Structure formats: structure tokens, C-alpha cells
XYZ file of C-alpha atoms in Angstrom:
88
model
C -13.752 18.607 -4.842
C -15.026 16.193 -7.613
C -11.106 15.858 -8.911
C -9.836 12.637 -8.138
C -6.619 14.376 -8.602
C -7.376 16.831 -6.092
C -9.152 14.621 -3.437
C -6.092 12.531 -3.909
C -3.493 15.313 -3.261
C -5.940 16.309 -0.214
C -5.778 12.710 0.946
C -1.928 12.269 0.929
C -1.572 15.979 2.558
C -4.230 15.187 5.790
C -2.050 11.903 6.394
C 1.236 14.189 6.379
C -0.339 17.102 8.258
C -1.643 14.918 11.073
C -4.668 17.231 12.453
C -6.865 15.884 15.078
C -9.526 14.208 13.117
C -7.413 12.977 10.366
C -7.327 9.272 11.169
C -11.042 9.169 11.097
C -11.708 11.586 8.092
C -9.517 8.923 6.209
C -10.830 5.739 7.689
C -14.428 7.162 6.355
C -13.131 8.274 2.832
C -11.889 4.941 2.601
C -14.651 2.963 4.134
C -17.061 4.994 1.185
C -14.503 4.890 -1.529
C -16.264 2.929 -4.484
C -12.488 1.725 -5.769
C -13.110 2.825 -9.174
C -9.797 5.316 -9.001
C -7.261 2.684 -7.937
C -4.812 6.203 -7.268
C -7.649 7.779 -5.144
C -8.307 4.356 -3.228
C -4.293 4.076 -2.612
C -4.011 7.805 -1.452
C -6.373 7.273 1.997
C -4.144 3.873 2.500
C -1.333 5.824 2.270
C -2.718 9.259 4.194
C -3.749 6.499 6.976
C -0.750 4.571 6.793
C 1.538 7.792 7.230
C -0.177 8.831 10.063
C 1.122 5.784 11.912
C -0.949 4.559 14.907
C -3.766 6.874 14.519
C -4.208 5.399 11.194
C -4.102 2.339 12.135
C -6.451 2.491 15.143
C -8.981 4.131 12.992
C -8.865 0.985 10.637
C -9.423 -1.099 13.623
C -12.185 1.345 15.042
C -13.999 0.637 11.489
C -13.304 -3.016 12.229
C -14.741 -3.159 15.473
C -18.131 -1.043 14.549
C -19.980 -4.597 13.706
C -21.037 -4.031 10.188
C -19.777 -6.432 8.102
C -19.177 -4.326 4.926
C -16.612 -2.071 7.461
C -14.990 -5.243 8.235
C -14.287 -6.013 4.911
C -12.805 -2.362 4.367
C -10.816 -2.783 7.481
C -9.467 -6.075 6.059
C -8.873 -4.252 2.769
C -6.854 -1.248 4.109
C -4.613 -4.143 6.200
C -3.827 -5.977 3.319
C -3.167 -2.866 1.323
C -0.578 -1.043 3.763
C 3.141 -1.108 2.604
C 4.897 -0.021 5.585
C 5.316 -2.718 8.050
C 5.012 -0.264 10.931
C 1.303 0.758 9.930
C 0.303 -2.966 9.466
C 1.876 -3.752 12.970
């Protein structure tokens, strides 16, 4: 959906439901996000954070892709995590 509000709600829901592939989907959405809508960008991070270890592992995989842009996105994700458990 093109609506940022719908996309935000979906990102948060994906994090809460935690189905297989959720972490990778949210990490890819974070990677592709243009950061023009801070609320949508935040939703991707909160979704990853809510997933806990799978979310962190998806961000680590992004960091280890070998691409500088992916490493930058992963660093920004870790800097944006609010929960200590997610960043640990």
C-alpha cells in the first residue's frame, strides 16, 4: 500500500506476529526506506526490535553483506533501537 500510515501499521504488526521471514522482510524494508517519513522509518525499527533476537540477527546479516550502504543502514538501525535487549 502507498499509504505511510498503513505501511507503519503493517510493519508494527509484522513485528508483533513474528512469522517466519518477518525479520528479513523488516530489515529489507528498513534498508530500502528513504527516511522521508520518520514515523514509517521508526515503525521498521520497532518491528525489528519487537522480534528480539531474529530482528537483531537480520540487521547483523545486513551489516555483513559487504555493501557499505547496508553497513550504514545496519549501524543506523542499531543506533535507533530503544530497548537494551534488542541492541545487545
